[in-house]
């Protein structure tokens, strides 16, 4: 294995999660008696450029042609996108003469707000089923993977983009250098690029190992993102720290000739350096933290089983499948999980084969414990499931440490 950014062969192991199936390969009932293909899930860091990465053992086409994730099923994420469009419109003076492009635009969760504001826009989305949902909302969307040829064709037809948005896609591309050049190819010479990506600082410091899965090929600090973007003549000019996905970066970049770096870039770099993430040794704590989360969660579930308490899950996100597989949690400990996405209903989680039902199943069964797998949406999901307290149920989150939510009749806030 060589680093996909600098091509060095000096890669050091950070965390080996074993071999698991791809996290979005949900099984149908007919597939339960068939073998599943698994791939090593082993996080390493490049000693030269400090890019965190896993081997590129699957291709984007394996995952994204038919995709199970629809962004609009998260109300908080849609509101996050609306706030971004409103702020970017004001800050960058976007209007009817502007052009906004979103890469990996999913089901139009963000660009629908640009359409409503009268800003010309285009989504680039590789998944046929998800892109169709965007077009049904009136969001112009092309079905394609972004590469340099696609970028050149879009630029030739529509002109350069004043703003290119790449939310939660910069980690999903094994051809990091080609994709970065394609982003630059879409962008006007005085344009802006906005990238949102999970911050490796939170991955390491908070033990968020479940954000590691096969479609996430690399994991960024500001320092490593700077190095990656620089390969295409782009400079990070500003950084925002966001609470989304357990702690994300919003990186603002511009073509080198017009780049004016703002103070927040140096401020976040200093925080990363203080955490030890500008040296290989700083990443060694992740393994211990992952093992601690596993031990606490398994201990809790085993205690529930011994006490005869019923436990079900809420959500079937990609991160949840990393958690379930790493911890070895199967239907004996988690009878089923539910999800708002109808695509997943009647299917089973990859590897652990836990059945997935509609959310109404929880109200019908009234379980003692609901384990929330998309823990990063704690505020939103706690509000949705506050009524679990009405039958004495408990809402439990596995990360950043095992805890249960404070519901209407519960003032303790105690640890589970």
Coordinates of C-alpha atoms in Angstrom, one line a residue:
X1 CA 0.0 0.0 0.0
X2 CA 1.2 3.5 -0.9
X3 CA -0.1 6.8 0.3
X4 CA -2.7 8.1 -2.1
X5 CA -1.6 11.7 -1.5
X6 CA 2.2 11.6 -1.6
X7 CA 2.8 8.0 -2.7
X8 CA 5.1 7.1 0.2
X9 CA 5.2 3.5 1.3
X10 CA 5.8 4.5 4.9
X11 CA 2.4 3.8 6.4
X12 CA 1.9 3.0 10.1
X13 CA -1.0 1.1 11.6
X14 CA -3.4 3.1 13.7
X15 CA -6.4 0.9 14.2
X16 CA -7.3 -2.5 12.7
X17 CA -11.1 -3.2 12.8
X18 CA -10.8 -6.6 11.2
X19 CA -12.6 -7.6 8.0
X20 CA -16.2 -6.4 7.4
X21 CA -18.7 -6.1 4.5
X22 CA -19.2 -2.7 2.9
X23 CA -21.4 -0.7 5.3
X24 CA -24.2 0.1 2.9
X25 CA -24.6 -3.5 1.5
X26 CA -27.8 -4.2 3.3
X27 CA -29.0 -7.8 2.7
X28 CA -32.4 -8.9 1.5
X29 CA -34.0 -12.0 3.1
X30 CA -33.1 -14.0 0.0
X31 CA -29.4 -13.3 0.6
X32 CA -29.2 -14.5 4.2
X33 CA -28.1 -18.0 3.2
X34 CA -25.5 -16.7 0.8
X35 CA -21.9 -15.8 1.6
X36 CA -20.9 -12.2 2.2
X37 CA -17.7 -10.7 0.9
X38 CA -15.7 -8.9 3.5
X39 CA -12.7 -6.6 3.2
X40 CA -10.0 -5.6 5.7
X41 CA -10.8 -2.3 7.5
X42 CA -7.4 -1.1 8.6
X43 CA -6.7 2.5 9.3
X44 CA -3.1 3.7 8.7
X45 CA -1.3 7.0 8.7
X46 CA 1.3 8.1 6.2
X47 CA 4.6 9.0 8.0
X48 CA 5.4 11.6 5.3
X49 CA 2.3 13.6 4.8
X50 CA 0.2 12.5 7.8
X51 CA -2.9 11.5 5.7
X52 CA -5.0 9.0 7.6
X53 CA -6.3 6.4 5.1
X54 CA -7.5 2.8 4.5
X55 CA -6.7 0.6 1.5
X56 CA -8.9 1.3 -1.5
X57 CA -10.4 -2.2 -1.7
X58 CA -13.7 -1.3 -3.1
X59 CA -14.5 1.3 -5.8
X60 CA -17.1 4.1 -5.7
X61 CA -19.0 2.3 -8.4
X62 CA -19.4 -0.7 -5.9
X63 CA -21.2 1.6 -3.5
X64 CA -22.7 4.6 -5.1
X65 CA -24.5 3.5 -8.3
X66 CA -27.4 2.3 -6.2
X67 CA -27.1 4.0 -2.7
X68 CA -29.1 3.4 0.5
X69 CA -28.5 6.9 2.0
X70 CA -30.9 9.7 1.4
X71 CA -29.8 13.0 3.2
X72 CA -33.2 14.4 3.5
X73 CA -34.3 11.8 6.1
X74 CA -32.3 13.8 8.6
X75 CA -34.3 17.0 9.4
X76 CA -31.4 18.6 11.2
X77 CA -29.2 18.0 8.1
X78 CA -31.7 19.7 5.8
X79 CA -31.8 22.7 8.2
X80 CA -28.0 22.7 8.3
X81 CA -28.0 22.9 4.5
X82 CA -30.5 25.7 4.5
X83 CA -28.4 27.7 6.9
X84 CA -25.4 27.2 4.7
X85 CA -27.1 28.3 1.5
X86 CA -28.5 31.4 3.2
X87 CA -25.1 32.4 4.7
X88 CA -23.2 31.7 1.5
X89 CA -25.7 33.7 -0.5
X90 CA -25.2 36.7 1.8
X91 CA -21.4 36.4 2.1
X92 CA -20.6 35.7 -1.6
X93 CA -23.5 37.8 -3.0
X94 CA -24.9 34.9 -4.9
X95 CA -27.9 35.6 -7.2
X96 CA -29.5 34.9 -10.5
X97 CA -26.3 35.6 -12.4
X98 CA -24.3 33.1 -10.2
X99 CA -23.6 29.4 -10.7
X100 CA -23.5 26.9 -7.8
X101 CA -22.4 23.3 -8.2
X102 CA -22.7 20.6 -5.6
X103 CA -20.6 17.4 -5.9
X104 CA -22.3 14.3 -4.5
X105 CA -25.5 16.3 -4.2
X106 CA -27.5 13.3 -3.0
X107 CA -31.3 13.8 -3.1
X108 CA -31.2 17.6 -3.4
X109 CA -31.2 18.3 0.3
X110 CA -29.0 21.4 -0.2
X111 CA -29.6 22.5 -3.8
X112 CA -33.4 22.6 -3.2
X113 CA -32.7 25.8 -1.2
X114 CA -30.6 27.3 -4.0
X115 CA -33.5 26.6 -6.4
X116 CA -35.9 28.3 -4.1
X117 CA -33.6 31.3 -3.9
X118 CA -33.4 31.6 -7.6
X119 CA -29.7 30.7 -7.8
X120 CA -28.8 28.7 -10.9
X121 CA -27.3 25.4 -9.8
X122 CA -26.4 21.9 -10.8
X123 CA -25.9 18.7 -8.7
X124 CA -23.5 16.0 -9.7
X125 CA -24.7 12.7 -8.1
X126 CA -23.5 9.3 -9.1
X127 CA -26.3 7.3 -7.6
X128 CA -29.2 6.7 -10.0
X129 CA -31.9 6.2 -7.4
X130 CA -30.8 9.2 -5.2
X131 CA -30.3 11.5 -8.2
X132 CA -33.8 10.7 -9.4
X133 CA -35.2 11.8 -6.1
X134 CA -33.4 15.2 -6.5
X135 CA -34.8 15.7 -10.0
X136 CA -38.2 14.9 -8.7
X137 CA -37.8 17.9 -6.4
X138 CA -36.9 20.1 -9.3
X139 CA -33.2 20.2 -8.6
X140 CA -31.1 20.0 -11.8
X141 CA -28.9 16.9 -11.4
X142 CA -26.5 15.0 -13.7
X143 CA -25.9 11.3 -12.9
X144 CA -22.1 11.0 -13.0
X145 CA -19.0 10.5 -10.9
X146 CA -16.9 13.7 -10.8
X147 CA -13.5 13.3 -12.6
X148 CA -11.5 15.8 -14.7
X149 CA -13.4 14.9 -17.9
X150 CA -16.8 15.4 -16.2
X151 CA -15.6 18.7 -14.7
X152 CA -14.4 20.0 -18.1
X153 CA -17.7 19.0 -19.8
X154 CA -19.8 20.7 -17.2
X155 CA -17.7 23.8 -17.3
X156 CA -17.9 23.9 -21.1
X157 CA -21.7 23.6 -21.0
X158 CA -22.5 25.8 -18.0
X159 CA -19.5 28.0 -17.4
X160 CA -17.3 28.1 -14.3
X161 CA -18.9 27.9 -10.9
X162 CA -18.8 30.8 -8.4
X163 CA -19.2 28.3 -5.6
X164 CA -18.5 24.5 -5.6
X165 CA -19.9 22.6 -2.6
X166 CA -18.5 19.2 -1.6
X167 CA -20.1 18.0 1.6
X168 CA -19.0 14.7 3.0
X169 CA -17.5 13.5 -0.3
X170 CA -13.8 14.4 0.0
X171 CA -13.3 11.3 2.1
X172 CA -15.1 9.0 -0.4
X173 CA -12.8 9.3 -3.3
X174 CA -9.8 6.9 -3.7
X175 CA -8.4 9.0 -6.6
X176 CA -7.7 11.9 -4.3
X177 CA -5.4 13.8 -6.7
X178 CA -7.6 13.4 -9.7
X179 CA -10.7 14.4 -7.8
X180 CA -9.0 17.5 -6.3
X181 CA -8.0 18.6 -9.8
X182 CA -11.6 18.0 -11.0
X183 CA -12.9 20.3 -8.2
X184 CA -10.5 23.0 -9.4
X185 CA -11.7 22.4 -13.0
X186 CA -15.3 23.3 -12.0
X187 CA -14.3 26.4 -10.2
X188 CA -14.0 30.0 -11.5
X189 CA -10.6 31.6 -11.1
X190 CA -12.0 33.9 -8.5
X191 CA -14.5 31.2 -7.1
X192 CA -14.9 29.6 -3.7
X193 CA -14.8 25.9 -2.8
X194 CA -16.6 24.7 0.4
X195 CA -15.7 21.2 1.7
X196 CA -17.3 19.6 4.8
X197 CA -15.6 16.6 6.1
X198 CA -15.3 14.8 9.5
X199 CA -12.4 16.2 11.5
X200 CA -9.8 13.6 12.4
X201 CA -9.2 15.5 15.6
X202 CA -12.6 14.2 16.9
X203 CA -12.0 10.8 15.4
X204 CA -8.9 10.4 17.5
X205 CA -9.6 12.4 20.7
X206 CA -13.2 11.0 21.1
X207 CA -12.6 7.5 19.8
X208 CA -15.1 7.9 17.0
X209 CA -13.9 4.7 15.3
X210 CA -17.3 4.0 13.8
X211 CA -16.7 6.8 11.3
X212 CA -14.2 4.4 9.7
X213 CA -15.7 2.4 6.9
X214 CA -14.9 1.2 3.4
X215 CA -16.4 4.1 1.5
X216 CA -14.3 6.6 3.6
X217 CA -10.9 6.2 2.1
X218 CA -9.2 9.0 4.0
X219 CA -9.7 11.1 7.1
X220 CA -8.5 14.7 7.4
X221 CA -7.0 17.2 9.7
X222 CA -6.7 20.8 8.4
X223 CA -3.0 20.1 7.8
X224 CA -3.5 17.1 5.6
X225 CA -6.4 18.8 3.7
X226 CA -4.1 21.7 3.0
X227 CA -1.6 19.4 1.4
X228 CA -4.2 17.6 -0.7
X229 CA -5.8 20.8 -2.0
X230 CA -2.5 22.4 -2.7
X231 CA -1.9 19.7 -5.4
X232 CA -4.5 21.4 -7.6
X233 CA -3.4 25.0 -6.8
X234 CA -6.0 25.5 -4.1
X235 CA -5.3 27.2 -0.8
X236 CA -7.4 26.8 2.4
X237 CA -8.4 30.4 3.3
X238 CA -10.8 29.7 6.2
X239 CA -12.0 26.9 8.5
X240 CA -15.2 26.5 10.5
X241 CA -15.6 23.9 13.2
X242 CA -19.0 22.3 12.9
X243 CA -20.9 20.0 15.3
X244 CA -22.2 17.8 12.4
X245 CA -21.3 14.1 12.2
X246 CA -19.7 14.2 15.6
X247 CA -17.5 17.2 14.7
X248 CA -16.6 18.3 11.2
X249 CA -14.5 20.8 9.3
X250 CA -15.9 23.3 6.8
X251 CA -12.9 24.1 4.7
X252 CA -13.1 27.2 2.4
X253 CA -10.5 27.2 -0.4
X254 CA -9.8 29.4 -3.3
X255 CA -7.4 29.3 -6.3
X256 CA -3.9 30.3 -5.2
X257 CA -3.8 33.7 -7.0
X258 CA -6.8 35.1 -5.2
X259 CA -6.3 33.3 -1.8
X260 CA -6.1 35.4 1.3
X261 CA -5.7 33.2 4.4
X262 CA -7.8 34.2 7.4
X263 CA -6.7 33.8 11.0
X264 CA -8.9 30.8 11.9
X265 CA -6.8 28.5 9.7
X266 CA -3.7 29.1 12.0
X267 CA -5.9 28.8 15.1
X268 CA -7.3 25.3 14.1
X269 CA -3.8 24.2 13.0
X270 CA -2.6 25.1 16.5
X271 CA -5.3 23.1 18.2
X272 CA -4.4 20.1 16.0
X273 CA -0.7 20.5 16.9
X274 CA -1.5 20.7 20.6
X275 CA -3.4 17.4 20.3
X276 CA -0.3 15.8 18.8
X277 CA -1.9 15.3 15.4
X278 CA 1.0 16.8 13.5
X279 CA 3.1 13.8 14.4
X280 CA 2.5 10.1 13.9
X281 CA 2.6 9.3 17.7
X282 CA -0.5 11.4 18.3
X283 CA -2.7 8.9 16.7
X284 CA -1.8 5.9 18.9
X285 CA -4.5 6.6 21.4
X286 CA -7.4 5.7 19.0
X287 CA -7.0 2.0 19.4
X288 CA -7.3 2.1 23.2
X289 CA -10.3 4.3 23.0
X290 CA -12.0 2.0 20.5
X291 CA -11.4 -1.0 22.7
X292 CA -12.8 0.9 25.7
X293 CA -16.0 1.7 23.8
X294 CA -16.4 -1.9 22.7
X295 CA -15.9 -3.2 26.3
X296 CA -18.4 -0.8 27.8
X297 CA -21.1 -1.4 25.2
X298 CA -20.8 -5.2 25.2
X299 CA -20.9 -5.2 29.0
X300 CA -24.0 -3.1 29.0
X301 CA -25.8 -5.3 26.4
X302 CA -24.8 -8.5 28.2
X303 CA -26.1 -7.1 31.5
X304 CA -29.4 -6.2 29.7
X305 CA -29.7 -9.8 28.4
X306 CA -29.0 -11.3 31.8
X307 CA -31.6 -9.1 33.4
X308 CA -34.2 -10.0 30.7
X309 CA -34.4 -6.4 29.4
X310 CA -35.4 -6.1 25.7
X311 CA -33.0 -4.0 23.5
X312 CA -33.6 -2.8 20.0
X313 CA -31.8 -0.3 17.8
X314 CA -32.7 3.0 16.2
X315 CA -31.1 3.8 12.8
X316 CA -29.1 1.7 10.4
X317 CA -26.3 4.2 9.3
X318 CA -23.0 3.2 7.8
X319 CA -21.3 4.1 11.1
X320 CA -23.6 1.8 12.9
X321 CA -22.5 -1.1 10.9
X322 CA -18.9 -0.5 11.7
X323 CA -19.8 -0.4 15.4
X324 CA -22.0 -3.6 15.2
X325 CA -19.3 -5.6 13.4
X326 CA -16.4 -4.5 15.5
X327 CA -18.3 -5.2 18.7
X328 CA -19.7 -8.5 17.4
X329 CA -23.3 -7.4 18.1
X330 CA -25.9 -9.7 16.6
X331 CA -29.7 -10.3 17.1
X332 CA -29.1 -12.1 20.4
X333 CA -28.0 -8.7 21.8
X334 CA -30.0 -6.3 19.5
X335 CA -33.2 -8.0 18.3
X336 CA -33.7 -5.5 15.5
X337 CA -33.2 -1.9 14.5
X338 CA -35.5 0.6 12.8
X339 CA -34.8 3.3 10.2
X340 CA -36.8 6.1 8.6
X341 CA -35.5 5.2 5.1
X342 CA -38.0 2.8 3.4
X343 CA -35.2 1.5 1.2
X344 CA -33.8 -0.4 4.2
X345 CA -37.1 -1.9 5.5
X346 CA -37.2 -5.7 5.3
X347 CA -33.4 -5.8 4.9
X348 CA -30.7 -6.8 7.2
X349 CA -27.5 -5.1 8.4
X350 CA -24.3 -6.3 6.6
X351 CA -22.3 -8.8 8.6
X352 CA -24.4 -8.8 11.7
X353 CA -27.7 -9.6 10.0
X354 CA -29.9 -7.6 12.3
X355 CA -33.4 -7.0 10.8
X356 CA -34.4 -3.5 9.9
X357 CA -38.0 -2.3 10.4
X358 CA -40.0 0.9 10.1
X359 CA -39.7 3.2 13.2
X360 CA -43.3 2.4 14.2
X361 CA -42.2 -1.0 15.4
X362 CA -40.7 0.6 18.5
X363 CA -44.0 2.1 19.6
X364 CA -45.7 -1.3 19.0
X365 CA -43.1 -3.3 21.0
X366 CA -42.3 -0.8 23.7
X367 CA -38.8 -2.1 24.4
X368 CA -36.9 -1.5 27.6
X369 CA -33.8 0.0 25.8
X370 CA -33.4 1.7 22.5
X371 CA -29.7 1.9 21.4
X372 CA -29.2 4.8 19.0
X373 CA -26.7 4.0 16.3
X374 CA -26.5 7.5 14.6
X375 CA -25.3 8.9 17.9
X376 CA -24.1 12.1 16.2
X377 CA -27.8 13.1 15.8
X378 CA -28.5 12.9 19.6
X379 CA -30.4 16.2 19.9
X380 CA -32.7 15.4 16.9
X381 CA -33.3 11.8 17.8
X382 CA -33.9 12.4 21.5
X383 CA -36.6 14.9 20.6
X384 CA -38.2 12.3 18.2
X385 CA -38.1 9.5 20.8
X386 CA -38.8 11.4 23.9
X387 CA -42.0 9.4 24.3
X388 CA -40.0 6.2 25.0
X389 CA -40.0 7.4 28.6
X390 CA -43.8 7.0 28.7
X391 CA -43.5 3.2 29.1
X392 CA -40.3 3.4 31.2
X393 CA -37.9 2.8 28.3
X394 CA -34.4 4.1 28.1
X395 CA -32.7 5.8 25.2
X396 CA -29.0 4.9 25.1
X397 CA -26.1 6.4 23.0
X398 CA -22.9 4.4 22.6
X399 CA -20.5 7.4 21.9
X400 CA -18.6 9.4 22.8
X401 CA -19.1 7.5 26.0
X402 CA -22.0 5.1 26.8
X403 CA -24.8 7.2 28.3
X404 CA -28.6 7.4 28.3
X405 CA -30.5 10.5 27.2
X406 CA -32.4 12.6 29.7
X407 CA -36.1 12.1 28.8
X408 CA -39.3 13.7 30.2
X409 CA -39.5 11.7 33.4
X410 CA -35.8 11.3 33.9
X411 CA -33.8 14.0 35.6
X412 CA -30.7 11.9 36.6
X413 CA -28.7 12.1 33.4
X414 CA -26.8 9.1 34.8
X415 CA -24.5 6.8 32.8
X416 CA -26.0 3.6 31.5

